[in-house]
Amino acid sequence: MDLNSILRWRAPVSPTTRRLTIILVTLATIFFIIFRHKNNLLLLQASNDSSSPCTFPAIFNFGDSNSDTGGKSAAFHRLPSPNGDTFFHKPSGRYSDGKVVIDFIAERFGLPFLSAYLDSIGTNFRHGANFATGGSTIQPADATIFGAGFSPISLDLQLKQFEQFKARSLELYNQGPSLYPKTSLPKPEDFGKALYTFDIGQNDLHAGFKLMTNKQVVESIPGIINMLSQAVEQLYENGARAFWIHNTGPIGCLPFSLIYSPPKPVDMDVSGCINSENEIAQEFNEKLKEKISQLRTKLLDAVFTYIDIYTAKYLLISEAKNYGFSNPLGYCCGHYGDYYVACGKKVIVNGTEIFGASCSDPSSCISWDGVHYTHAANEWVASKILDGSLADPSTTIAEACGKSVHL
């Protein structure tokens, strides 16, 4: 039989076989439709499931003393007790009696507290590193800024430290089966999956108030914001994709500011803060928010979360008694006024040694040392910014990688 004969040949089909075939085809079609629909529902449910939030394997933080976890303490001088005593029961390198906000962020993801990059003793960078140092500014610390008492480790240097940290981490991973990089450094792929956090800018305003007129400070803000933007773009080119950026707090409410620049009645707001300084802080924040919006349209693969920490802190100060805090414009540790004693330090005043001691109940205070916040205040602020109510877009920290449960 040739090929054409084979193709022309058809076996006879009985009515029963034909009906059975139709039934099987129909059932198969129905099963396929149900399976595909169920599969789509499962995918949609997974995308809306708030029980599967973002998981960041590491956090890399850049900032000043508001998020410093030991950088300045390691580089220059160890912060003495009572700093750290409330939570750590010893000095921890933090300008607080306990944890700072970045600690609460790390805890939210089940990660250990970030080790300071500059700290060489007892540190582990498996889940990230903290490049923040007390006194740091966004703008490069020239002789004038450094001479005014601010840190030489400005944001541009923190970025260089990160680049070196990443390059050396990758080198060690590629050298062979050494135990150290596996247990003490981020995995190579973690750099692209990490959360990159910023809490910096307050010292740029502090420096401006010390060195310039208020008008000049306002005029300097766009340039400072551009420098922060360049740092973000530099990190993006290095593989960073998830950014969590704090604005700056109500600098005019810091006890330090009120003591050394007491406002005239016309420049005092209803909470007793310096209105002009807070207005400049809000101008800074407005420009920062605008810049982040521009970055969203430029860096399309990145996810940006802008955090209004100003509102959280001002709410706490203006309604302190409602939240269990007393004397919102006072401070707990050290002494200002007729003489100055830094928290945990000693000075000789009129032949008598004076120690910068802590108050008896730090948990009732907002300001720890006149500039920084207590453990209790930091915990309260963290609770307000992590739930998404003060974020733009309005997402929780668990959605900062771009997953959204509001589809």
mmCIF file of N, CA and C in Angstrom, residues 345-406:
data_model
loop_
_atom_site.group_PDB
_atom_site.id
_atom_site.type_symbol
_atom_site.label_atom_id
_atom_site.label_comp_id
_atom_site.label_asym_id
_atom_site.label_seq_id
_atom_site.Cartn_x
_atom_site.Cartn_y
_atom_site.Cartn_z
ATOM 1 N N LYS A 345 29.897 62.860 79.647
ATOM 2 C CA LYS A 345 31.229 63.454 79.784
ATOM 3 C C LYS A 345 31.371 64.177 81.127
ATOM 4 N N LYS A 346 32.605 64.549 81.435
ATOM 5 C CA LYS A 346 32.892 65.282 82.665
ATOM 6 C C LYS A 346 33.587 66.598 82.331
ATOM 7 N N VAL A 347 33.269 67.643 83.090
ATOM 8 C CA VAL A 347 33.955 68.925 82.964
ATOM 9 C C VAL A 347 34.184 69.488 84.369
ATOM 10 N N ILE A 348 35.114 70.412 84.457
ATOM 11 C CA ILE A 348 35.380 71.106 85.722
ATOM 12 C C ILE A 348 34.706 72.463 85.670
ATOM 13 N N VAL A 349 33.802 72.712 86.581
ATOM 14 C CA VAL A 349 33.100 73.986 86.654
ATOM 15 C C VAL A 349 33.368 74.605 88.018
ATOM 16 N N ASN A 350 34.081 75.756 88.001
ATOM 17 C CA ASN A 350 34.425 76.441 89.250
ATOM 18 C C ASN A 350 35.111 75.503 90.238
ATOM 19 N N GLY A 351 36.020 74.674 89.712
ATOM 20 C CA GLY A 351 36.794 73.780 90.549
ATOM 21 C C GLY A 351 36.084 72.494 90.933
ATOM 22 N N THR A 352 34.861 72.309 90.447
ATOM 23 C CA THR A 352 34.099 71.104 90.776
ATOM 24 C C THR A 352 33.875 70.261 89.528
ATOM 25 N N GLU A 353 34.093 68.950 89.658
ATOM 26 C CA GLU A 353 33.865 68.063 88.520
ATOM 27 C C GLU A 353 32.369 67.796 88.367
ATOM 28 N N ILE A 354 31.870 68.051 87.164
ATOM 29 C CA ILE A 354 30.451 67.853 86.861
ATOM 30 C C ILE A 354 30.324 66.748 85.812
ATOM 31 N N PHE A 355 29.436 65.815 86.067
ATOM 32 C CA PHE A 355 29.213 64.712 85.131
ATOM 33 C C PHE A 355 27.899 64.919 84.381
ATOM 34 N N GLY A 356 27.918 64.680 83.079
ATOM 35 C CA GLY A 356 26.716 64.804 82.263
ATOM 36 C C GLY A 356 25.848 63.574 82.424
ATOM 37 N N ALA A 357 25.063 63.543 83.482
ATOM 38 C CA ALA A 357 24.285 62.351 83.840
ATOM 39 C C ALA A 357 22.949 62.322 83.123
ATOM 40 N N SER A 358 22.319 61.158 83.187
ATOM 41 C CA SER A 358 20.984 60.975 82.634
ATOM 42 C C SER A 358 19.938 61.378 83.660
ATOM 43 N N CYS A 359 18.765 61.724 83.181
ATOM 44 C CA CYS A 359 17.643 61.948 84.076
ATOM 45 C C CYS A 359 17.179 60.600 84.633
ATOM 46 N N SER A 360 16.294 60.625 85.601
ATOM 47 C CA SER A 360 15.885 59.387 86.262
ATOM 48 C C SER A 360 14.959 58.530 85.408
ATOM 49 N N ASP A 361 14.229 59.157 84.475
ATOM 50 C CA ASP A 361 13.265 58.398 83.670
ATOM 51 C C ASP A 361 13.338 58.814 82.205
ATOM 52 N N PRO A 362 14.294 58.275 81.437
ATOM 53 C CA PRO A 362 14.410 58.638 80.025
ATOM 54 C C PRO A 362 13.151 58.335 79.217
ATOM 55 N N SER A 363 12.374 57.354 79.647
ATOM 56 C CA SER A 363 11.195 56.954 78.873
ATOM 57 C C SER A 363 10.112 58.023 78.856
ATOM 58 N N SER A 364 10.214 58.998 79.757
ATOM 59 C CA SER A 364 9.230 60.072 79.778
ATOM 60 C C SER A 364 9.673 61.270 78.943
ATOM 61 N N CYS A 365 10.891 61.201 78.401
ATOM 62 C CA CYS A 365 11.457 62.322 77.644
ATOM 63 C C CYS A 365 11.463 62.033 76.146
ATOM 64 N N ILE A 366 11.330 63.066 75.350
ATOM 65 C CA ILE A 366 11.455 62.940 73.899
ATOM 66 C C ILE A 366 12.903 63.117 73.487
ATOM 67 N N SER A 367 13.523 64.195 73.957
ATOM 68 C CA SER A 367 14.921 64.454 73.595
ATOM 69 C C SER A 367 15.857 63.795 74.606
ATOM 70 N N TRP A 368 16.838 63.081 74.080
ATOM 71 C CA TRP A 368 17.812 62.430 74.940
ATOM 72 C C TRP A 368 18.858 63.422 75.430
ATOM 73 N N ASP A 369 19.497 64.112 74.503
ATOM 74 C CA ASP A 369 20.635 64.963 74.862
ATOM 75 C C ASP A 369 20.523 66.378 74.304
ATOM 76 N N GLY A 370 19.320 66.791 73.942
ATOM 77 C CA GLY A 370 19.120 68.126 73.390
ATOM 78 C C GLY A 370 19.094 68.144 71.874
ATOM 79 N N VAL A 371 19.588 67.087 71.236
ATOM 80 C CA VAL A 371 19.628 67.004 69.770
ATOM 81 C C VAL A 371 18.976 65.718 69.279
ATOM 82 N N HIS A 372 19.246 64.616 69.966
ATOM 83 C CA HIS A 372 18.786 63.296 69.529
ATOM 84 C C HIS A 372 17.635 62.802 70.398
ATOM 85 N N TYR A 373 16.962 61.773 69.928
ATOM 86 C CA TYR A 373 15.757 61.293 70.596
ATOM 87 C C TYR A 373 16.065 60.107 71.524
ATOM 88 N N THR A 374 15.222 59.955 72.535
ATOM 89 C CA THR A 374 15.361 58.818 73.443
ATOM 90 C C THR A 374 14.896 57.528 72.758
ATOM 91 N N HIS A 375 15.234 56.415 73.378
ATOM 92 C CA HIS A 375 14.766 55.118 72.895
ATOM 93 C C HIS A 375 13.236 55.107 72.779
ATOM 94 N N ALA A 376 12.568 55.602 73.797
ATOM 95 C CA ALA A 376 11.103 55.596 73.803
ATOM 96 C C ALA A 376 10.544 56.450 72.674
ATOM 97 N N ALA A 377 11.127 57.617 72.446
ATOM 98 C CA ALA A 377 10.654 58.495 71.372
ATOM 99 C C ALA A 377 10.946 57.890 70.000
ATOM 100 N N ASN A 378 12.117 57.306 69.842
ATOM 101 C CA ASN A 378 12.448 56.656 68.570
ATOM 102 C C ASN A 378 11.493 55.501 68.278
ATOM 103 N N GLU A 379 11.136 54.766 69.306
ATOM 104 C CA GLU A 379 10.198 53.658 69.121
ATOM 105 C C GLU A 379 8.835 54.177 68.671
ATOM 106 N N TRP A 380 8.391 55.272 69.270
ATOM 107 C CA TRP A 380 7.104 55.859 68.903
ATOM 108 C C TRP A 380 7.140 56.356 67.461
ATOM 109 N N VAL A 381 8.213 57.070 67.093
ATOM 110 C CA VAL A 381 8.344 57.591 65.725
ATOM 111 C C VAL A 381 8.383 56.435 64.725
ATOM 112 N N ALA A 382 9.136 55.394 65.045
ATOM 113 C CA ALA A 382 9.238 54.246 64.146
ATOM 114 C C ALA A 382 7.866 53.615 63.915
ATOM 115 N N SER A 383 7.067 53.520 64.967
ATOM 116 C CA SER A 383 5.740 52.910 64.817
ATOM 117 C C SER A 383 4.875 53.707 63.854
ATOM 118 N N LYS A 384 5.085 55.021 63.801
ATOM 119 C CA LYS A 384 4.278 55.876 62.931
ATOM 120 C C LYS A 384 4.736 55.824 61.471
ATOM 121 N N ILE A 385 6.018 55.648 61.246
ATOM 122 C CA ILE A 385 6.500 55.685 59.861
ATOM 123 C C ILE A 385 6.503 54.311 59.196
ATOM 124 N N LEU A 386 6.467 53.250 59.984
ATOM 125 C CA LEU A 386 6.536 51.919 59.391
ATOM 126 C C LEU A 386 5.179 51.400 58.926
ATOM 127 N N ASP A 387 4.099 52.028 59.391
ATOM 128 C CA ASP A 387 2.774 51.515 59.023
ATOM 129 C C ASP A 387 2.249 52.092 57.715
ATOM 130 N N GLY A 388 3.011 52.984 57.091
ATOM 131 C CA GLY A 388 2.626 53.513 55.792
ATOM 132 C C GLY A 388 1.808 54.777 55.821
ATOM 133 N N SER A 389 1.342 55.202 56.990
ATOM 134 C CA SER A 389 0.465 56.375 57.054
ATOM 135 C C SER A 389 1.196 57.670 56.716
ATOM 136 N N LEU A 390 2.508 57.696 56.861
ATOM 137 C CA LEU A 390 3.294 58.894 56.553
ATOM 138 C C LEU A 390 4.248 58.652 55.385
ATOM 139 N N ALA A 391 3.896 57.694 54.553
ATOM 140 C CA ALA A 391 4.743 57.344 53.409
ATOM 141 C C ALA A 391 4.123 57.839 52.112
ATOM 142 N N ASP A 392 4.964 58.116 51.144
ATOM 143 C CA ASP A 392 4.526 58.444 49.790
ATOM 144 C C ASP A 392 5.316 57.575 48.811
ATOM 145 N N PRO A 393 4.650 56.612 48.139
ATOM 146 C CA PRO A 393 3.222 56.303 48.231
ATOM 147 C C PRO A 393 2.850 55.699 49.577
ATOM 148 N N SER A 394 1.560 55.623 49.847
ATOM 149 C CA SER A 394 1.088 55.160 51.152
ATOM 150 C C SER A 394 1.213 53.647 51.253
ATOM 151 N N THR A 395 2.416 53.199 51.546
ATOM 152 C CA THR A 395 2.686 51.769 51.679
ATOM 153 C C THR A 395 3.483 51.529 52.948
ATOM 154 N N THR A 396 3.342 50.362 53.504
ATOM 155 C CA THR A 396 4.086 50.009 54.703
ATOM 156 C C THR A 396 5.518 49.657 54.338
ATOM 157 N N ILE A 397 6.359 49.541 55.324
ATOM 158 C CA ILE A 397 7.741 49.147 55.094
ATOM 159 C C ILE A 397 7.798 47.769 54.436
ATOM 160 N N ALA A 398 6.792 46.926 54.703
ATOM 161 C CA ALA A 398 6.764 45.582 54.129
ATOM 162 C C ALA A 398 6.458 45.584 52.637
ATOM 163 N N GLU A 399 6.089 46.767 52.098
ATOM 164 C CA GLU A 399 5.811 46.878 50.665
ATOM 165 C C GLU A 399 6.846 47.737 49.954
ATOM 166 N N ALA A 400 7.948 48.040 50.625
ATOM 167 C CA ALA A 400 8.933 48.959 50.075
ATOM 168 C C ALA A 400 9.719 48.391 48.904
ATOM 169 N N CYS A 401 9.533 47.111 48.600
ATOM 170 C CA CYS A 401 10.206 46.523 47.447
ATOM 171 C C CYS A 401 9.378 46.665 46.202
ATOM 172 N N GLY A 402 8.155 47.191 46.330
ATOM 173 C CA GLY A 402 7.309 47.377 45.161
ATOM 174 C C GLY A 402 6.103 46.488 45.152
ATOM 175 N N LYS A 403 6.046 45.445 46.019
ATOM 176 C CA LYS A 403 4.829 44.648 46.141
ATOM 177 C C LYS A 403 3.723 45.509 46.714
ATOM 178 N N SER A 404 2.572 45.408 46.181
ATOM 179 C CA SER A 404 1.454 46.193 46.675
ATOM 180 C C SER A 404 0.284 45.283 47.006
ATOM 181 N N VAL A 405 -0.323 45.522 48.138
ATOM 182 C CA VAL A 405 -1.510 44.760 48.507
ATOM 183 C C VAL A 405 -2.768 45.575 48.216
ATOM 184 N N HIS A 406 -2.605 46.676 47.483
ATOM 185 C CA HIS A 406 -3.737 47.540 47.148
ATOM 186 C C HIS A 406 -3.959 47.519 45.644
#
